[in-house]
Every structure is written in C-alpha cells, then in structure tokens.
XYZ file of C-alpha atoms in Angstrom:
706
model
C 13.477 -12.597 24.229
C 9.755 -11.868 23.879
C 7.718 -14.684 22.419
C 4.128 -15.743 21.882
C 2.919 -19.397 22.570
C 0.507 -20.590 19.995
C 0.930 -23.791 17.999
C 2.735 -25.921 20.485
C 5.759 -27.960 19.766
C 6.236 -28.705 16.197
C 7.181 -32.381 16.673
C 10.900 -31.988 16.240
C 13.211 -33.393 19.078
C 15.712 -30.735 20.135
C 18.607 -31.441 22.342
C 21.775 -29.924 23.841
C 24.966 -29.860 21.770
C 26.263 -33.401 21.594
C 29.439 -34.938 20.396
C 29.958 -35.108 16.594
C 27.689 -37.521 14.881
C 29.077 -40.934 14.242
C 27.288 -41.158 10.804
C 29.641 -42.211 8.128
C 31.251 -39.649 5.886
C 30.418 -39.410 2.267
C 31.476 -42.336 0.154
C 35.011 -42.089 -1.330
C 35.295 -41.417 -5.012
C 37.743 -43.138 -7.358
C 39.496 -39.902 -8.257
C 43.323 -40.026 -7.842
C 44.439 -39.391 -4.259
C 45.150 -35.821 -3.377
C 47.469 -34.843 -0.543
C 45.463 -32.846 1.873
C 46.797 -31.450 5.197
C 45.212 -32.659 8.503
C 43.941 -29.080 9.057
C 42.159 -28.947 5.641
C 40.702 -32.451 6.408
C 39.389 -31.143 9.685
C 37.746 -28.060 7.906
C 36.296 -30.222 5.238
C 34.787 -32.487 7.889
C 33.298 -29.375 9.707
C 31.944 -28.130 6.393
C 30.289 -31.529 5.819
C 28.514 -31.217 9.092
C 27.159 -27.789 8.185
C 25.950 -28.916 4.839
C 24.677 -32.258 5.954
C 26.818 -34.110 3.326
C 27.018 -37.751 4.003
C 25.855 -37.326 7.652
C 23.206 -35.473 9.605
C 23.471 -31.700 9.650
C 25.045 -30.742 12.937
C 26.263 -27.157 13.549
C 27.371 -28.095 17.045
C 29.815 -30.678 15.688
C 31.127 -28.202 13.129
C 31.664 -25.570 15.815
C 33.659 -27.960 17.961
C 36.062 -28.643 15.002
C 36.483 -25.006 14.328
C 37.236 -24.313 17.926
C 39.828 -27.044 18.028
C 41.542 -25.988 14.826
C 41.449 -22.260 15.802
C 43.024 -22.756 19.215
C 41.980 -19.429 20.642
C 43.351 -17.507 17.632
C 46.728 -19.212 17.320
C 45.738 -21.950 14.987
C 44.226 -22.038 11.520
C 43.061 -18.625 10.429
C 40.105 -19.917 8.395
C 38.844 -22.087 11.270
C 38.953 -19.045 13.572
C 36.769 -17.077 11.134
C 34.388 -19.942 10.967
C 34.228 -20.201 14.732
C 33.625 -16.465 15.014
C 30.884 -16.694 12.407
C 29.253 -19.545 14.312
C 29.396 -17.414 17.558
C 27.724 -14.419 15.825
C 24.950 -16.443 14.076
C 24.230 -18.721 17.132
C 24.932 -21.780 15.095
C 26.236 -24.634 17.101
C 27.521 -22.384 19.871
C 26.005 -19.924 22.274
C 26.132 -16.338 21.462
C 28.584 -14.518 23.764
C 29.573 -10.926 22.776
C 32.486 -11.023 25.196
C 33.949 -14.278 23.792
C 33.369 -12.973 20.238
C 35.271 -9.851 20.985
C 38.111 -11.729 22.588
C 38.469 -14.177 19.637
C 38.053 -11.367 17.113
C 40.817 -9.275 18.803
C 43.227 -12.346 18.770
C 42.471 -13.043 15.169
C 43.064 -9.357 14.249
C 46.239 -8.890 16.208
C 47.884 -12.265 15.539
C 46.698 -12.862 11.950
C 45.818 -9.480 10.656
C 42.503 -10.924 9.638
C 40.054 -8.351 8.123
C 36.984 -10.100 9.531
C 38.532 -10.360 12.988
C 39.520 -6.743 13.021
C 36.153 -5.464 11.884
C 34.232 -7.525 14.596
C 36.717 -6.365 17.205
C 36.082 -2.779 16.335
C 32.268 -3.043 16.480
C 32.161 -5.248 19.548
C 34.627 -3.324 21.831
C 33.850 0.303 22.913
C 36.319 2.691 21.336
C 37.771 3.748 24.681
C 38.497 0.123 25.530
C 40.369 -0.756 22.315
C 43.575 -2.833 23.124
C 46.861 -1.209 22.114
C 47.570 -1.141 18.366
C 44.035 -2.580 17.561
C 43.015 0.512 15.502
C 46.320 0.569 13.557
C 46.183 -3.116 12.940
C 42.535 -2.987 11.895
C 43.342 -0.098 9.495
C 46.066 -2.110 7.808
C 43.857 -5.258 7.576
C 40.972 -3.269 5.998
C 43.300 -1.764 3.508
C 44.281 -5.112 2.086
C 42.905 -6.061 -1.461
C 40.430 -8.819 -2.203
C 42.686 -11.411 -3.792
C 43.835 -14.998 -3.411
C 46.066 -14.014 -0.500
C 43.377 -11.984 1.369
C 40.153 -14.071 1.099
C 39.364 -12.901 4.645
C 38.775 -9.445 3.267
C 36.744 -10.859 0.361
C 34.445 -12.391 2.969
C 33.984 -9.178 4.738
C 33.274 -7.027 1.711
C 34.722 -3.744 0.574
C 32.146 -1.602 2.301
C 31.616 -3.375 5.664
C 30.006 -0.364 7.290
C 26.967 -0.716 5.003
C 24.955 1.127 2.380
C 26.029 4.610 1.077
C 24.402 7.030 -1.161
C 27.734 8.050 -2.801
C 27.782 6.193 -6.158
C 31.594 5.912 -6.232
C 31.807 4.221 -2.981
C 28.869 1.793 -3.752
C 30.420 1.024 -7.064
C 33.742 0.206 -5.628
C 32.150 -2.091 -3.091
C 30.196 -3.765 -5.882
C 33.423 -4.349 -7.948
C 35.043 -5.586 -4.800
C 32.299 -8.310 -4.321
C 32.476 -9.188 -8.025
C 36.247 -9.979 -7.557
C 35.576 -12.024 -4.429
C 32.799 -13.960 -5.995
C 35.087 -14.793 -8.904
C 37.597 -16.145 -6.358
C 34.817 -18.467 -5.067
C 33.998 -16.462 -1.870
C 30.406 -17.423 -1.263
C 29.744 -14.421 1.000
C 30.778 -12.053 -1.784
C 28.420 -13.857 -4.219
C 25.483 -13.571 -1.819
C 26.101 -9.808 -1.395
C 25.836 -9.416 -5.205
C 22.357 -10.837 -5.345
C 20.060 -7.828 -5.215
C 16.599 -7.273 -6.824
C 17.753 -4.131 -8.493
C 20.697 -5.862 -10.154
C 19.223 -8.736 -12.256
C 22.485 -9.152 -14.227
C 24.423 -11.126 -11.639
C 23.820 -14.540 -13.255
C 27.226 -15.905 -12.320
C 26.736 -15.012 -8.714
C 23.256 -16.445 -8.645
C 24.576 -19.651 -10.112
C 27.380 -19.925 -7.494
C 24.910 -19.321 -4.665
C 22.264 -21.618 -6.069
C 24.806 -24.443 -6.318
C 25.800 -23.744 -2.804
C 22.163 -24.087 -1.708
C 21.924 -27.334 -3.696
C 24.749 -28.664 -1.435
C 22.819 -27.549 1.663
C 24.295 -24.217 2.596
C 21.545 -22.524 4.671
C 22.664 -18.866 4.012
C 22.883 -19.553 0.286
C 19.368 -21.068 0.317
C 17.946 -18.010 2.190
C 19.696 -15.749 -0.480
C 17.943 -17.491 -3.370
C 14.601 -17.743 -1.587
C 14.721 -21.443 -0.992
C 15.153 -21.428 2.871
C 15.893 -24.775 4.609
C 13.086 -25.813 7.002
C 13.377 -23.872 10.206
C 12.626 -26.914 12.376
C 15.333 -28.932 10.696
C 17.857 -26.131 11.306
C 16.856 -25.845 14.915
C 17.248 -29.601 15.384
C 20.728 -29.206 13.885
C 21.675 -26.771 16.725
C 21.055 -23.554 14.741
C 19.932 -21.619 17.815
C 18.812 -18.496 15.941
C 16.379 -20.778 14.060
C 15.183 -22.056 17.315
C 14.465 -18.431 18.455
C 12.471 -17.860 15.251
C 10.332 -20.974 16.021
C 9.970 -19.657 19.567
C 8.550 -16.565 18.131
C 5.963 -18.647 16.371
C 4.874 -20.282 19.679
C 7.153 -23.331 20.016
C 8.122 -23.391 23.659
C 10.746 -26.102 23.376
C 12.524 -24.313 20.668
C 12.272 -20.956 22.577
C 13.892 -22.534 25.677
C 16.824 -23.864 23.553
C 17.296 -20.290 22.153
C 17.198 -18.726 25.623
C 19.736 -21.323 27.016
C 22.120 -20.472 24.249
C 21.581 -16.658 24.656
C 20.519 -15.971 21.134
C 18.741 -12.623 20.605
C 15.614 -12.902 18.355
C 13.224 -9.965 18.637
C 9.728 -11.334 18.162
C 8.089 -8.010 18.670
C 8.479 -4.815 20.562
C 5.483 -2.841 21.827
C 7.381 0.353 21.306
C 7.704 -0.233 17.610
C 4.820 0.044 15.114
C 5.425 -3.304 13.565
C 8.226 -5.842 13.289
C 8.766 -8.538 10.640
C 11.260 -11.314 11.383
C 13.283 -12.926 8.551
C 11.341 -15.247 6.356
C 11.806 -18.927 7.135
C 10.620 -22.254 5.761
C 7.319 -23.715 6.878
C 5.543 -27.045 6.623
C 3.310 -25.617 3.765
C 3.356 -27.297 0.434
C 3.064 -24.610 -2.136
C 0.544 -24.988 -4.912
C -0.769 -22.655 -7.658
C -3.304 -20.163 -6.202
C -5.406 -17.181 -7.168
C -3.439 -13.921 -6.514
C -5.093 -13.030 -3.242
C -5.260 -16.653 -2.126
C -1.441 -16.827 -2.194
C -1.140 -15.458 1.375
C -2.657 -16.765 4.572
C -2.586 -15.144 8.053
C -2.763 -17.133 11.299
C -3.269 -15.036 14.399
C -1.023 -16.143 17.162
C -2.157 -16.313 20.814
C -1.003 -13.536 23.081
C -0.166 -13.360 26.714
C -2.454 -11.908 29.335
C -2.586 -8.068 28.976
C -1.244 -8.063 25.401
C -4.651 -8.345 23.562
C -4.083 -5.017 21.858
C -0.988 -6.316 20.120
C -2.229 -8.630 17.320
C 0.435 -10.877 15.864
C 0.268 -13.043 12.949
C 2.196 -15.791 11.149
C 2.147 -15.043 7.383
C 2.447 -18.013 4.948
C 3.064 -18.025 1.251
C 0.854 -20.778 -0.043
C 1.416 -20.132 -3.762
C 4.246 -20.955 -6.150
C 5.399 -17.316 -6.767
C 7.736 -15.461 -4.526
C 5.912 -12.468 -2.772
C 8.096 -9.254 -2.648
C 5.343 -6.652 -1.544
C 2.499 -7.159 0.677
C 0.265 -4.405 2.194
C -3.038 -4.026 3.945
C -4.696 -3.330 7.214
C -5.205 -4.988 10.557
C -8.690 -3.998 11.703
C -9.716 -3.926 15.348
C -13.285 -4.869 16.495
C -15.064 -4.325 19.784
C -17.071 -6.941 21.795
C -20.046 -6.358 19.370
C -17.727 -6.986 16.310
C -17.960 -3.333 15.261
C -14.773 -1.976 13.659
C -13.161 0.622 15.933
C -9.917 1.263 14.097
C -7.299 -0.106 11.763
C -3.565 0.049 11.251
C -1.704 -0.351 8.018
C 1.023 -3.058 7.698
C 3.533 -3.361 4.979
C 5.945 -6.217 4.112
C 8.685 -5.416 1.600
C 10.812 -8.424 1.459
C 11.018 -11.758 -0.319
C 8.614 -14.496 0.884
C 9.363 -17.646 -1.106
C 6.840 -20.261 -1.905
C 6.167 -22.245 1.271
C 7.953 -19.749 3.448
C 6.516 -17.890 6.430
C 7.295 -14.883 8.578
C 5.847 -13.158 11.678
C 3.997 -9.833 11.614
C 3.496 -7.802 14.789
C 1.063 -4.958 14.401
C 0.793 -1.506 15.915
C -0.446 -1.567 19.480
C -2.435 1.636 19.721
C -5.862 1.774 17.922
C -6.764 5.089 19.456
C -9.391 6.074 21.961
C -12.413 4.500 20.098
C -12.459 1.450 22.270
C -10.585 -1.499 23.478
C -9.891 -4.144 20.813
C -11.426 -7.543 21.517
C -10.633 -9.240 18.071
C -8.856 -8.516 14.856
C -9.159 -9.178 11.192
C -6.689 -8.800 8.304
C -7.211 -7.345 4.874
C -4.722 -7.332 1.948
C -5.104 -4.533 -0.545
C -1.787 -4.803 -2.443
C 0.317 -7.768 -3.474
C 3.250 -8.141 -5.968
C 5.450 -10.968 -6.947
C 9.128 -11.386 -7.978
C 8.142 -12.382 -11.470
C 5.842 -9.406 -11.996
C 6.711 -6.453 -14.101
C 8.446 -4.053 -11.665
C 5.688 -1.503 -12.022
C 2.878 -4.129 -11.596
C 0.877 -4.231 -8.378
C -2.164 -6.367 -7.816
C -4.779 -4.162 -5.948
C -7.858 -5.046 -4.016
C -10.242 -3.304 -1.605
C -9.830 -2.947 2.135
C -13.173 -1.378 3.058
C -13.030 1.240 5.828
C -15.883 -0.391 7.837
C -15.308 -3.951 6.771
C -17.500 -6.318 8.823
C -15.600 -8.915 10.678
C -14.942 -12.029 8.655
C -16.230 -10.574 5.409
C -14.026 -11.442 2.417
C -13.678 -8.765 -0.249
C -13.416 -10.330 -3.685
C -13.045 -13.876 -4.524
C -9.210 -14.240 -4.419
C -8.592 -13.709 -8.134
C -6.737 -10.880 -9.630
C -8.732 -7.655 -10.145
C -9.321 -5.552 -13.230
C -8.357 -1.980 -12.127
C -10.722 0.783 -13.197
C -9.349 4.274 -12.724
C -12.062 6.944 -12.691
C -12.483 10.628 -12.226
C -15.538 11.636 -10.260
C -14.726 15.301 -9.657
C -17.525 17.352 -8.060
C -19.498 14.257 -7.063
C -17.046 13.311 -4.302
C -14.190 14.702 -2.464
C -13.867 17.319 0.354
C -16.560 19.532 -1.032
C -18.178 17.097 -3.284
C -21.782 16.097 -3.304
C -21.378 12.876 -1.503
C -18.584 13.807 0.946
C -14.859 13.109 1.222
C -15.019 9.292 1.487
C -18.067 8.773 -0.863
C -15.840 7.418 -3.621
C -15.152 4.309 -1.656
C -18.148 3.801 0.542
C -20.923 4.875 -1.921
C -19.797 4.577 -5.362
C -17.087 1.901 -5.372
C -17.686 -0.619 -2.577
C -21.357 -1.529 -3.259
C -20.391 -2.144 -6.906
C -17.413 -4.260 -6.003
C -19.466 -6.320 -3.589
C -21.700 -7.429 -6.488
C -18.912 -7.529 -9.134
C -15.953 -9.471 -7.710
C -12.842 -9.193 -9.753
C -13.044 -5.421 -10.462
C -11.329 -2.722 -8.367
C -12.440 0.871 -8.818
C -10.299 3.797 -7.654
C -10.202 7.540 -8.254
C -7.450 8.972 -10.482
C -8.384 11.984 -12.463
C -6.794 12.417 -15.885
C -5.876 9.441 -17.989
C -8.663 7.330 -16.787
C -10.885 4.450 -18.203
C -14.052 6.290 -17.085
C -14.505 9.987 -16.358
C -17.509 11.698 -14.837
C -17.493 15.330 -15.819
C -16.973 18.033 -13.237
C -19.382 20.238 -15.236
C -20.962 20.082 -18.655
C -18.300 19.562 -21.306
C -17.978 18.474 -24.900
C -16.516 15.089 -26.007
C -13.433 17.071 -27.276
C -12.881 18.611 -23.833
C -13.289 15.168 -22.173
C -10.815 13.671 -24.556
C -8.393 16.402 -23.838
C -8.610 15.741 -20.070
C -8.351 12.061 -20.577
C -5.305 12.651 -22.853
C -6.515 10.409 -25.532
C -6.848 10.631 -29.299
C -9.129 7.572 -29.460
C -12.883 8.124 -29.683
C -14.683 9.169 -26.594
C -18.375 8.187 -25.888
C -20.614 10.490 -23.854
C -23.135 8.885 -21.599
C -25.634 11.210 -20.092
C -26.161 9.968 -16.560
C -27.623 12.319 -14.056
C -29.046 15.921 -13.777
C -27.627 18.280 -11.179
C -29.856 21.216 -9.983
C -28.459 24.362 -8.313
C -30.629 25.461 -5.336
C -31.162 29.082 -4.225
C -31.201 28.854 -0.482
C -32.335 31.647 1.852
C -32.900 32.551 5.496
C -36.057 34.541 6.075
C -37.846 33.952 9.323
C -41.706 33.542 8.714
C -41.204 33.089 4.988
C -41.399 29.361 4.294
C -42.005 29.769 0.586
C -40.225 32.219 -1.664
C -40.576 32.667 -5.404
C -37.946 34.291 -7.628
C -38.116 35.074 -11.331
C -34.841 34.970 -13.362
C -34.762 38.835 -13.751
C -35.236 39.405 -10.025
C -32.440 36.876 -9.268
C -30.185 38.576 -11.808
C -30.698 41.965 -10.143
C -30.083 40.600 -6.687
C -26.716 39.241 -7.846
C -25.957 42.563 -9.502
C -26.827 44.523 -6.393
C -29.645 46.364 -8.187
C -32.013 44.777 -5.515
C -30.589 44.950 -2.064
C -33.509 44.547 0.325
C -36.074 41.756 0.773
C -39.143 43.966 0.798
C -38.164 45.366 -2.650
C -41.294 45.792 -4.842
C -39.859 43.489 -7.551
C -39.560 40.635 -5.111
C -43.029 41.383 -3.695
C -44.448 41.046 -7.302
C -43.078 37.491 -7.400
C -44.603 36.784 -3.949
C -48.058 38.370 -3.693
C -49.649 38.188 -0.235
C -46.461 37.407 1.530
C -44.999 39.578 4.335
C -41.469 40.150 3.327
C -39.224 41.647 6.105
C -37.393 44.930 5.791
C -33.976 43.253 5.858
C -30.955 43.806 3.620
C -30.258 40.763 1.392
C -26.924 39.186 2.510
C -25.680 37.516 -0.580
C -23.001 34.876 0.182
C -20.761 33.814 -2.654
C -17.719 31.748 -3.293
C -14.797 32.101 -5.668
C -14.273 29.781 -8.508
C -16.989 27.158 -7.963
C -18.757 25.101 -10.627
C -22.125 26.115 -9.054
C -21.299 29.822 -9.764
C -20.594 28.801 -13.446
C -23.965 26.999 -13.715
C -25.853 29.907 -12.156
C -24.284 32.545 -14.375
C -24.858 30.317 -17.439
C -28.522 30.189 -16.540
C -28.910 33.964 -15.859
C -27.129 34.765 -19.191
C -29.820 32.825 -20.894
C -32.966 33.247 -18.804
C -32.364 37.013 -17.880
C -30.926 37.947 -21.231
C -30.680 41.737 -21.567
C -30.660 42.196 -17.733
C -27.731 40.079 -16.641
C -24.647 42.130 -17.322
C -21.882 40.121 -15.509
C -21.262 37.386 -18.047
C -20.633 33.740 -17.555
C -17.844 33.001 -15.040
C -16.705 31.031 -12.159
C -13.423 32.937 -11.047
C -14.847 36.487 -10.810
C -17.043 37.652 -7.947
C -20.601 38.803 -8.701
C -19.951 42.040 -6.749
C -16.906 43.036 -4.817
C -18.841 43.792 -1.629
C -20.443 40.372 -1.317
C -19.056 38.284 1.550
C -17.104 35.285 0.232
C -17.566 31.816 1.858
C -15.707 29.181 -0.013
C -16.800 25.619 0.325
C -20.382 24.412 -0.219
C -20.749 23.061 3.330
C -19.399 26.254 4.849
C -21.668 28.367 2.742
C -24.770 26.263 3.698
C -23.764 26.699 7.369
C -23.270 30.424 6.861
C -26.804 30.887 5.263
C -28.378 28.952 8.187
C -26.620 31.363 10.665
C -27.249 34.638 8.790
C -30.637 36.252 8.886
C -31.515 37.590 5.418
C -28.911 35.461 3.693
C -29.111 34.096 0.157
C -26.797 31.871 -1.729
C -26.500 29.172 -4.410
C -25.810 25.583 -3.304
C -25.430 22.233 -4.925
C -27.993 19.518 -4.310
C -27.921 17.444 -1.142
C -26.669 20.303 1.217
C -29.864 22.213 1.840
C -31.763 19.391 3.617
C -28.846 18.687 6.019
C -28.606 22.358 6.911
C -32.514 22.641 7.266
C -32.516 25.470 4.739
C -35.408 26.852 2.802
C -35.085 26.784 -1.027
C -36.604 29.357 -3.415
C -38.929 28.335 -6.315
C -37.596 29.600 -9.704
C -39.905 30.636 -12.523
C -39.467 28.488 -15.616
C -40.020 29.241 -19.290
C -43.753 28.296 -18.840
C -44.218 30.861 -16.161
C -44.479 28.447 -13.320
C -42.582 28.802 -9.957
C -40.930 25.409 -9.281
C -38.740 24.046 -6.447
C -35.919 21.634 -7.162
C -36.978 18.024 -6.463
C -35.911 14.905 -8.255
C -39.285 14.752 -9.971
C -39.247 18.465 -11.246
C -35.591 18.088 -12.387
C -36.258 14.824 -14.286
C -39.408 16.354 -15.978
C -37.464 19.409 -16.934
C -39.836 21.828 -15.207
C -37.140 23.217 -12.673
C -34.994 25.384 -14.889
C -31.656 25.830 -13.011
C -30.243 22.276 -13.932
C -27.065 21.055 -15.607
C -26.624 17.543 -17.146
C -23.763 15.363 -15.901
C -22.253 12.874 -18.220
C -20.076 9.868 -17.944
C -17.219 9.991 -20.693
C -15.864 6.615 -21.687
C -13.014 5.650 -23.908
C -14.504 3.862 -26.880
C -11.531 1.625 -27.253
C -10.316 -0.395 -24.270
C -7.016 -2.249 -24.118
C -8.354 -5.723 -23.421
C -11.554 -7.662 -23.065
C -11.420 -7.811 -19.243
C -11.212 -4.062 -19.044
C -13.901 -3.571 -21.650
C -16.293 -5.861 -19.689
C -15.452 -4.009 -16.443
C -16.042 -0.516 -17.938
C -19.456 -1.726 -19.354
C -20.321 -3.274 -16.016
C -19.613 -0.118 -13.986
C -21.290 2.192 -16.467
C -24.378 0.076 -16.544
C -24.396 -0.090 -12.767
C -24.213 3.659 -12.512
C -26.955 4.111 -15.110
C -29.340 1.455 -13.680
C -28.823 0.311 -10.027
C -27.395 3.562 -8.620
C -29.868 5.982 -10.071
C -31.803 5.716 -6.636
C -28.482 6.483 -4.839
C -28.022 9.693 -6.808
C -31.615 10.719 -6.133
C -31.050 10.376 -2.334
C -28.325 12.917 -2.680
C -30.237 15.579 -4.732
C -29.202 14.409 -8.194
C -32.039 13.420 -10.539
C -32.569 10.676 -13.011
C -32.727 11.885 -16.691
C -35.809 10.985 -18.707
C -36.039 7.266 -19.483
C -35.339 7.938 -23.224
C -32.088 9.717 -22.296
C -30.955 6.813 -20.204
C -31.839 4.358 -22.937
C -29.648 6.292 -25.320
C -26.775 6.006 -22.843
C -27.191 2.267 -22.539
C -27.254 1.879 -26.315
C -24.049 3.888 -26.683
C -22.238 1.280 -24.517
C -22.559 -1.082 -27.494
C -20.029 1.020 -29.256
C -17.242 -0.001 -26.855
C -14.556 -1.970 -28.678
C -11.164 -3.438 -28.219
C -8.263 -1.217 -29.271
C -6.629 -2.484 -32.461
C -3.323 -4.148 -31.904
C -0.181 -2.021 -32.017
C 1.611 -2.325 -35.331
C 4.610 -4.543 -35.442
C 7.982 -2.701 -35.410
C 9.693 -2.669 -38.745
C 12.360 -5.384 -39.263
C-alpha cells in the first residue's frame, strides 16, 4: 500500500484485535420476555458490537462471534455471511482472499447461499472451480428475494453491476425495492441514488440505521462516522484511509491486516479515495470558502506528484468540484497545470484525498504547487446549477481569485475581437478582457458564450434589431458605441516607405483594372516617388468581416467606379490568391514582393508591414492611427458597439452588466488603443454611458391562472 506521511498520529490509540469488550450490554427493557435462540442472542450481541450499542464499538469482537457461530460454513447461515462480509471489508479480521474463497465456497455448497456463491465465483479462477460450484451458484442466484431467501436480497438482483439495458436495470431496481421492504439494509442502501430522489422509504430506513451507528448506512446518507473512531474499533480499511492521510500508526495496522487501500498510483492521472469523516466542525461558509486543500508531504523523489487532503468546511454537501493544480518552478513562475475533477458526495465535515497527475510536461521541474477551484455544486442546488469562478492561466502563486462568495455570471459574445483570428488572439478573452476586470470586481465571472448573452459585442456593424435576433430576445436592446475599428491596406514594396491611394485607385486595383505598381494612376497619387515595375499581388480571403468593411467603403467612396458590390463571401477576382486568416495573410504580405491586402488593426505592426495612406473626403491622404481614427480623418473605419439587454433578470446581474460595460467604456479604452482599435469621440462615449441608465429589472413573470 502506498502512503504519504504528513500530519503524524491523530491521537487515537490503536491496538491489535483483543477479546470482546467487558462493557455491559444495553439496559434491559420492561417489555414482555421473548424466547430467543442462543444463536440469535449471539448474532444480536455481535451486532451490538458493530453498532456500539451499550458498549464500545468493536468490529473484532463482532467478527469473533460470527466466526464461532459460522463454524467454517457448517453453522448459522447469517453468521457466515456476516463473517464473510467482515473479511471482505477488513472490519475486525484481516483480509485474506484465500480464506474468503474457502468460506464462500462452503457457504454456497452447504447452504446454497447466494452471497457465498457469488463471492466464490469471483474469488476463484474459473478453471479452478470445485465440482458442482457453477451449477449450485446458478440455482442460488435464481432464487427470488423473499422472506425465505434474504441472502439473495442482500446480494441484489444484478450483482454484476450496472447495465445500459433498461429492462435489466429496472428489474434490479424492483428487486431492491422488495428487499428493502423486507428490512434488508443492503437493498435499501442500493436504492439511494442522486438520480432517484423518490426513495423516501429507503432513505428513512438507512437514516435510522445510521442513527443506531451502522457505518455503511451513515456513509450512504453522507453522515460518515469519524474515521479515527472506526480504526480504533478495528475497522482496518478505515486505518488504511488514515494511513493515506499520513497517519503512520494507522498505516501499520492496515498493513498488518493485509487491507488494500490505494492511496495513489503514479500510472493514473488522479485517484480519489472514498470520503471519510474528519475533525472539522462544519459552519456556514461562502460558496468558494466551503472547501479547503491541505497539501500532503511526499516521499523523496515524488515531488512531481502533488497530493491533497480536501475538507468540506461548510454545511452543504458537495457533489461536484473541479479546478486545476498549478505547478511552479523555483522562481514561483507557473510552468503547467492539470485539471482535477471530483464527482462524488463530500458531506459537511468530511474529507477525501486527491492525487494529481504526475506529468507537467517538458516546461520544467515542479518545485511547488497551488490549487484553484473553478466549479463547485452542492446537493441542494438545482441540478443544472454550477457555481463558477476563474482559474487564471498564469495565476501567480498564492494569489486568490475572488473573495470566496458566489459569482454573478456574465455570458458575453466578443466575436471578431478575440478568438483564433480575432484582434487580441485566441486567449485574449480571459487574459485581456476578463481577468483584469474580475481582479478589480470580485464576485463577477465573465465568460464567452455567443448567442443568448447578457452582453454582446458586435462582430460587425449591425442594427439593434439584428442584435436582438442574435441574442434571441424580444426585450429592448440598448446599443452602446464603444470602439472604432480601422481596416488597414498593407503592402510590400522595397524602397517605398510611404504609399498613398485614392478610393478610385484602390477600387480599380481590386477589380484588376490596375495590375502594376508603376501604373500612371498610382503615380498620380504618389508624385515624386519611384514606383517599381512589379505586378500587384493582391492577397484576399474568403468570407471575412474585413472584406465586408472594405467593399462597403468602396461602394460609397468610389461610387460609379466600384462594380463588385458589397460582400464578404465572393472573391474580388477569381485569379487573386486566397489566404484565409488575418495572421496568415499578414505573413504572406511580408513574404511576397509587390503584395497588397487588407488587414484588421493590430496585425501590421507585428508583421513589420507598411500601411498605405487613404485619401479622405477632404482630399487628405491619412494613415490609420488611433488619433486619426478617433478624429474621423481616416476614412476606412467601422464602429463597434456593445449591445446590452435593457432588462436584466435580477439586481445582481444588472449591477454586473453595468459594471462591465462601464469598465469597457472607461478603463479599457487604453487597452483597445494598444491593439489598433480607437476610442470614439468623447461625446459618443458620453452617450453610451448615459444609455446605461436605461438598464432596468425585468418585470416579474405573471402568476399562472388558478
């Protein structure tokens, strides 16, 4: 058994299996005397030891009674099943697969016990099955679940496990309902599933069993008994779990009794042990303060295998927990991260162990680790409810994201600004437009989801009606002009560091009426410049928003000359080379002498490309800069607007929408300018800020008719 040493001994005294405790039994009642057989009295006594009724809990004492009453399979059938169960679970007796197989075989052959037959079948290799074992097991497993065959009720109607066949699963479910009605606790426990909330009778039975002290029942209803107390009562599997948490004394007891508890396995990506009780006293907490991670010490040479003890500090049962373990180098720089996911019930005060992935890639040797949770949900949540938070890609070590409280989720569409070919790059949503805002506005989580969004940044100029259709809303939509986006005409001409182009010349180039750089029409726009005798290599793409902006401009500025219409999905000319993707097109321009193309802002500086000056309505040739775009002197510009639902579902969301829109309008105008977008005129921004005052709460839904 692999284990990690961390917290030291928990202060519980563990010992070898001793004789049954001399503690007095429960006080007798005044009920009329009932004649009970000696065998039944012994079983009741053993059960009292297991539950800790009237005496100290002692699984070892219970196991000794079961062993005596079973007599190697020749005695009481129920006692044999209890002894076999104790062997399998490592409660009060060492785990011994050979002894389990021997007892199970005797129980099957002598008593036709379904539990014994099933265990014998799975413990003994098929080629070593004793004579008649298969036939006897088949007969035993064909018995019904009734008052005469409670052994089969304990085993269940589908002992081989889950099936996708509805008929088989339904029969197994009905089998367990019958067993639970007969008082078989194992059947009631199997009925308790998160997807089947209607099993109130089964839950009541199991809950009452937990109240009496049954450890398995308590685990089923998420009220696990303290693991240290179970280990002290000779539950050797519980000792193994404590050993995984660093308790050497408990680990030695588990090893001595041959229990198999896998703490972690470096060949696996991650392992979560079963949730157990902890010394934590639960108390009401903020959502993301409900869980706490304690990193466990690791043996020499295992520093790349971070392992944590997870504690539920709150008063709500956790059923889903996701996030990242981030690795740092010696300088505390993040060098990689691995996702973890916990999909199980972690009751208030309970704990479990998380072992992370071991390979953080070739970016360096991990020296330390940090944990970030970005999703948590609770048993009492709506099934579709997830609490979300940020796990920043390059989170500094020790930095806490948010303040622990639940977040207001803003779903926004920022098409064309970010993404694989977007202005700010593939990851800019998070690192540029979301994370800085969230750091200064804790309690708000922003994520991209185009369509039915709270906030939508237009891919291209559109009307309020078009935005409402994309957002699938009939409620009023407010348009907030936010930035101006120029389209640059990039070129590659050696020795020509400044090029001027009029709209008519530009239109003729894209219509292939002008095909060489030394054309007289270009020379008239560039007097005194030595233009090379090179063919113009126009590079285009297919279906881009920049093509739409360019053709829209040419249809207006070169009216009467431009004949190809306004479009984005039709090539300017069939013989122009097509290079899809803005980054790829910028690279192609840089590598192609005589090339010319249209690019969005922000790409030309990175590719060291020259950009043409375009003649505006005043007759001036102007290059695209934040200043010329803002003042309106550069003509090839499109406005970008933020479209916001005027009615928000609640006050928290309304406040979050207003905060994010205000941040984009004010604080982040400098950010947009760094990437080639320009700030609109101050009067335009003022209009946008004033329009935010129109945000309102949606009226309550009408009550259904009585």
